[in-house]
Short mmCIF file of C-alpha atoms in Angstrom, two decimals:
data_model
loop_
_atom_site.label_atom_id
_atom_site.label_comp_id
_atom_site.label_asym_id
_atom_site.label_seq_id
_atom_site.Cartn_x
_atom_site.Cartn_y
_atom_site.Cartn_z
CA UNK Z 9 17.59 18.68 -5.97
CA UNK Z 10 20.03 15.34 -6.40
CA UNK Z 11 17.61 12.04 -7.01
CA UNK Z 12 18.81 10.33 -3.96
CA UNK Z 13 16.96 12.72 -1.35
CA UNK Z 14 14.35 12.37 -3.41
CA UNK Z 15 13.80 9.11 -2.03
CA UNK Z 16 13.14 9.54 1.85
CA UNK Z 17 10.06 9.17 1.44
CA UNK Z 18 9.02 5.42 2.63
CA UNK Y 30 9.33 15.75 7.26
CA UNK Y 31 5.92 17.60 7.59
CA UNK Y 32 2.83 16.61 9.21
CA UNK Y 33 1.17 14.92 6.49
CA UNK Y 34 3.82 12.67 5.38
CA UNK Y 35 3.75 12.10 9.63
CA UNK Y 36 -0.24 11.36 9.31
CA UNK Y 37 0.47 9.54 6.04
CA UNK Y 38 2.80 7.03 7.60
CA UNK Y 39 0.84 6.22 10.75
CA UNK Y 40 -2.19 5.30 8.80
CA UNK Y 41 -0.04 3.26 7.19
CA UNK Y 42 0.92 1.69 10.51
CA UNK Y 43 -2.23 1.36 11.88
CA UNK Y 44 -3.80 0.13 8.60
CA UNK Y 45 -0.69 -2.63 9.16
CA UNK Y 46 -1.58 -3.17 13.22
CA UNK Y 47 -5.41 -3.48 12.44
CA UNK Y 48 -4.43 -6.29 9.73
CA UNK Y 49 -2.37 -8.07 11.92
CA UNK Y 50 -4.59 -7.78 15.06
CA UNK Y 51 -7.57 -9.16 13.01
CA UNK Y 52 -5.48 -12.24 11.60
CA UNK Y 53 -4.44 -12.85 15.16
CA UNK Y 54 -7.29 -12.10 17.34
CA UNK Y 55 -10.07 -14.27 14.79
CA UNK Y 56 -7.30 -16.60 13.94
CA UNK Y 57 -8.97 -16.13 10.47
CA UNK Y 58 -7.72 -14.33 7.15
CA UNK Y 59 -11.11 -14.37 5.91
CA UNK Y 60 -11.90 -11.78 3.26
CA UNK Y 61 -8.22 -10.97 2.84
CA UNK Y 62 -6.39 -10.71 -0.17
CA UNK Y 63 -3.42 -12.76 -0.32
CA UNK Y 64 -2.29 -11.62 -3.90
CA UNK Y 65 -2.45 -8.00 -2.69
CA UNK Y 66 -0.15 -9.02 0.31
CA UNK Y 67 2.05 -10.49 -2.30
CA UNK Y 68 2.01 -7.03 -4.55
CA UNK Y 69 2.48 -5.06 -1.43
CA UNK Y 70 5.65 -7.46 -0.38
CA UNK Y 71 7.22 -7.02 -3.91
CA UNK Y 72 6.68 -3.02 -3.31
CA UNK Y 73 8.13 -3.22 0.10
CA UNK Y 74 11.10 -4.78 -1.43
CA UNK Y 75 11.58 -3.52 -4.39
CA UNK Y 76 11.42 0.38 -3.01
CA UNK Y 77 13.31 -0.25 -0.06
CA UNK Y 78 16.57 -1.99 -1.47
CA UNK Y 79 18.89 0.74 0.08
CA UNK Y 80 17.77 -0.44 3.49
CA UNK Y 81 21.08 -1.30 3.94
CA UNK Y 82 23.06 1.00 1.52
CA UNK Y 83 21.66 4.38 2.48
CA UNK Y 84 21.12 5.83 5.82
CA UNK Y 85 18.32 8.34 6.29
CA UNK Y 86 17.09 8.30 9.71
CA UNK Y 87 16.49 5.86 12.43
CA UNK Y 88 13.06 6.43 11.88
CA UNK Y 89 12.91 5.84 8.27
CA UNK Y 90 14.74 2.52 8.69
CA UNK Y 91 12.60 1.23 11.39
CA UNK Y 92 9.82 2.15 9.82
CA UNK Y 93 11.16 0.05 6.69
CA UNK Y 94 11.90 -2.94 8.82
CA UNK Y 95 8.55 -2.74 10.15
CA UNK Y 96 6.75 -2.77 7.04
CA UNK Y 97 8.84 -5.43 5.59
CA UNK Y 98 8.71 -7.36 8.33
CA UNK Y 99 5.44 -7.75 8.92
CA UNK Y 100 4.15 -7.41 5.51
CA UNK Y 101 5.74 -11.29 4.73
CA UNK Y 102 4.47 -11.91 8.32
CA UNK Y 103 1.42 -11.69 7.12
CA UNK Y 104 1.78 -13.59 3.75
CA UNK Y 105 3.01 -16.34 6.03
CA UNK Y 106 -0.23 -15.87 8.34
CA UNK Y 107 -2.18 -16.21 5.29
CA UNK Y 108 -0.42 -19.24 2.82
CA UNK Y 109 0.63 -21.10 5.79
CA UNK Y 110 -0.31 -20.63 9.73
CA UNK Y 111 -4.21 -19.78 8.87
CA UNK Y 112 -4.29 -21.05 5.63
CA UNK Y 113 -7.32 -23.12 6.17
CA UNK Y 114 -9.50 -19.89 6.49
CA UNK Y 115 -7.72 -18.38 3.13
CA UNK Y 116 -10.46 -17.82 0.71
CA UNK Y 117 -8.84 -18.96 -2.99
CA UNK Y 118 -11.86 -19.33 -4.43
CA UNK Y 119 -12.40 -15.51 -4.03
CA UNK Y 120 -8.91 -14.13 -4.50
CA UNK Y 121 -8.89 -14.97 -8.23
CA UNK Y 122 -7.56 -11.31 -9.53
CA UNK Y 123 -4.95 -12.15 -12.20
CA UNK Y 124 -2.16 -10.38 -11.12
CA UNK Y 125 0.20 -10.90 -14.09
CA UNK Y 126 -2.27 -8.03 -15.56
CA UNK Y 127 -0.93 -5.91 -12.91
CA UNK Y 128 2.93 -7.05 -13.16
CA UNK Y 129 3.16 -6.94 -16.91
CA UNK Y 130 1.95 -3.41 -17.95
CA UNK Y 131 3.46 -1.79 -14.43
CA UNK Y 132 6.86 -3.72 -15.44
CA UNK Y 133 6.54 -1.94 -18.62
CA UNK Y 134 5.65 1.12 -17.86
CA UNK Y 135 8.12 1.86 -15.46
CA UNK Y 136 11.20 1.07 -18.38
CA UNK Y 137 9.15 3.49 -20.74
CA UNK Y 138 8.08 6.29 -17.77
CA UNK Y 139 11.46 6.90 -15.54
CA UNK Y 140 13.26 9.80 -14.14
CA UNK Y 141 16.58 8.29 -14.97
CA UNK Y 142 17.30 4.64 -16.87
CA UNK Y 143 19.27 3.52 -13.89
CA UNK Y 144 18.34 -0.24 -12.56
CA UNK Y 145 17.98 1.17 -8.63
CA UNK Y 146 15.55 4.05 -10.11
CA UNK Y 147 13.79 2.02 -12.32
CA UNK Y 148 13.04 -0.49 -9.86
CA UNK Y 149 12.00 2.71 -7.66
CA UNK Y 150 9.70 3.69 -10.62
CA UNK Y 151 8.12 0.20 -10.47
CA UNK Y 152 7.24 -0.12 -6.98
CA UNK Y 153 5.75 3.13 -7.06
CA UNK Y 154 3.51 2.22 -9.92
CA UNK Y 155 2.66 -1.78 -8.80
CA UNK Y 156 1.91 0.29 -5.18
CA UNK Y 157 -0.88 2.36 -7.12
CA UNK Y 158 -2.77 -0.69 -7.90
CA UNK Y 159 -1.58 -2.95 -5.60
CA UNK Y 160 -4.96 -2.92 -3.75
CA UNK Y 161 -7.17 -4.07 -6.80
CA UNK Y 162 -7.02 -8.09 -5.85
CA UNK Y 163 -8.41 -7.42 -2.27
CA UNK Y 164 -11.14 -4.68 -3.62
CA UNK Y 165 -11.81 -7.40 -6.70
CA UNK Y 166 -12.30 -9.99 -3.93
CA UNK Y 167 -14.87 -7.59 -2.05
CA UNK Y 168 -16.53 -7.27 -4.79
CA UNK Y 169 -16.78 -10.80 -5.25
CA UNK Y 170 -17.87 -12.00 -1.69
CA UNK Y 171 -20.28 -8.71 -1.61
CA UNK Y 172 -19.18 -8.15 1.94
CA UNK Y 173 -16.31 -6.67 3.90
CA UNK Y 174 -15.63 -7.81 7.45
CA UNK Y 175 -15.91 -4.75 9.76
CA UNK Y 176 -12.19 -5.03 10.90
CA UNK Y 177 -11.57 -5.51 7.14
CA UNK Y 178 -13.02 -2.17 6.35
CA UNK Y 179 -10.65 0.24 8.97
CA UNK Y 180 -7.93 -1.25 7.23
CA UNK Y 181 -8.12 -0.34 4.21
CA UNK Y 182 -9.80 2.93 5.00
CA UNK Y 183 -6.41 3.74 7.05
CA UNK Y 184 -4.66 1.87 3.88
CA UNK Y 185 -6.56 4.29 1.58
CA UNK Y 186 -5.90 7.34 4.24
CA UNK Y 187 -2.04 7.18 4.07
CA UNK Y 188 -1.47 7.39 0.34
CA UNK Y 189 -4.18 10.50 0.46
CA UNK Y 190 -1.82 12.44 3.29
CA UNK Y 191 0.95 11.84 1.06
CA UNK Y 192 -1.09 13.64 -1.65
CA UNK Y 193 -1.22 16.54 0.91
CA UNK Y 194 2.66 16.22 1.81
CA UNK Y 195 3.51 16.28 -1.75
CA UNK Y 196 1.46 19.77 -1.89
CA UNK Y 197 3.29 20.90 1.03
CA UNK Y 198 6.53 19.83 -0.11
CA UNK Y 199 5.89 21.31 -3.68
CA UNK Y 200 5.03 24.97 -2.10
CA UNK Y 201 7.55 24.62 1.59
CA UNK Y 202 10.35 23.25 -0.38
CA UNK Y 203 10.21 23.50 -3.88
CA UNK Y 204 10.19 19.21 -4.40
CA UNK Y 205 7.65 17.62 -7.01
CA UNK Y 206 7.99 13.91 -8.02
CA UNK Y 207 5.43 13.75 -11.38
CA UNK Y 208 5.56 10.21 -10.89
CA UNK Y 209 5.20 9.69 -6.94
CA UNK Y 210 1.95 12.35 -7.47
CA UNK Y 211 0.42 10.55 -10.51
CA UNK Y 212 0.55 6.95 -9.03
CA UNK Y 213 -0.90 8.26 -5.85
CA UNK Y 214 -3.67 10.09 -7.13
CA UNK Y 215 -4.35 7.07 -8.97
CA UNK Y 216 -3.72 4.82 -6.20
CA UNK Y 217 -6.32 6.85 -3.91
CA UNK Y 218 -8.57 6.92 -6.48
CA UNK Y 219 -9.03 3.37 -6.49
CA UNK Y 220 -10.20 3.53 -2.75
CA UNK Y 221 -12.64 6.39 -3.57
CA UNK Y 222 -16.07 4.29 -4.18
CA UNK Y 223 -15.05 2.24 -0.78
CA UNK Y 224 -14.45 5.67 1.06
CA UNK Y 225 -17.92 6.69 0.30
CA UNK Y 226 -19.37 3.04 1.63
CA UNK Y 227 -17.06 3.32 4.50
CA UNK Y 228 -18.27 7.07 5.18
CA UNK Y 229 -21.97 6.11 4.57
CA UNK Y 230 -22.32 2.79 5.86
CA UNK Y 231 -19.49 1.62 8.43
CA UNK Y 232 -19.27 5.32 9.86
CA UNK Y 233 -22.93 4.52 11.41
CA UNK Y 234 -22.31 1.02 12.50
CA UNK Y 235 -23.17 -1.08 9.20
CA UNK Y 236 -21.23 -3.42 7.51
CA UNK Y 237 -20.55 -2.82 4.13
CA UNK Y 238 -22.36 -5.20 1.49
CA UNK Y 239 -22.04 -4.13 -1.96
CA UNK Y 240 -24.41 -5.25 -4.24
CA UNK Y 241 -23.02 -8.68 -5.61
#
């Protein structure tokens, strides 16, 4: 899974 | 997306709305924090720095703009427009203990030594304890305004749903953060002993007054 969808969370 | 990261963020919301409304309906910031306001501005900030570099959704962004927006709305309600009713004497946390060991943590404890992740890595931690100041100042005053209490129930609520949406996520889709799940356990573990006076006391019309 790349990192930067990791980070839609809010 | 899944329902409890949905849930999650509207009790964030609301937990925002009710903080707001009270500030502006009593004209008062009475029994709030302004050092946790401050810890949750640097979070805001610090975890939402690709507000402008990455593009996930028109509802993620708003919903970044919202919270940073009225987040340092509310620091100004606080240090300047109602600053007469801001209670000093009673927010007297020292936050540097916070800063410090979060700002270490998160060079030693990273997914990556990259300056956007680790400043990721230390929102997410500083966000776990970000609500000590205002439950220190609680503490210290013995009381919580009614109002007071809903928000940080709905405060405590959202980072619990995102405890559930990380379960979901884990078993839908395969994602697990270690460090997003560890800081929020922690982080709603901190609201635990309020949950049960909220539950037992503000659920049936008290106020909460713990013992001083």
């Amino acid at each position: 899974v790349e990192l930067d969808d990791l980070k839609d969370e809010l | 997306m899944n329902i409890f990261r949905l849930c999650g963020d509207m009790s964030h919301l609301a937990a925002i709305i009710i903080l707001l409304l009270k500030m502006w309906k009593t004209r008062s910031v009475a029994g709030i924090s302004g050092k946790s306001q401050i810890l949750f501005a640097t979070v805001f900030t610090a975890r939402y720095l690709d507000l402008f570099t990455s593009f996930i959704s028109i509802y993620n962004t708003c919903m970044k703009v919202f919270f940073i927006g009225t987040v340092y709305f509310t620091i100004y309600l606080i240090y300047m427009k109602f600053k007469a009713t801001y209670d000093s004497n009673h927010d007297s946390f020292r936050v540097e203990f916070l800063i410090v060991p979060v700002g270490g943590l998160a060079f030693l404890v990273n997914h990556e030594f990259a300056p956007l992740e680790i400043i990721w890595t230390f929102s997410i931690y500083l966000e776990s304890v970000a609500i000590l100041p205002q439950l220190f100042m609680i503490s210290k005053t013995g009381e919580a305004e009614t109002i007071t209490s809903h928000y940080l129930f709905a405060l405590g609520s959202y980072r619990a749903l995102y405890l559930c949406n990380w379960i979901y996520r884990y078993y839908a889709e395969g994602f697990f953060d270690l460090i997003a799940v560890v800081a929020g356990v922690v982080q709603t573990i901190l609201y635990c002993d309020f949950f049960y006076l909220y539950i037992t006391k503000v659920m049936k019309g008290k106020k909460i007054s713990l013992p001083a």
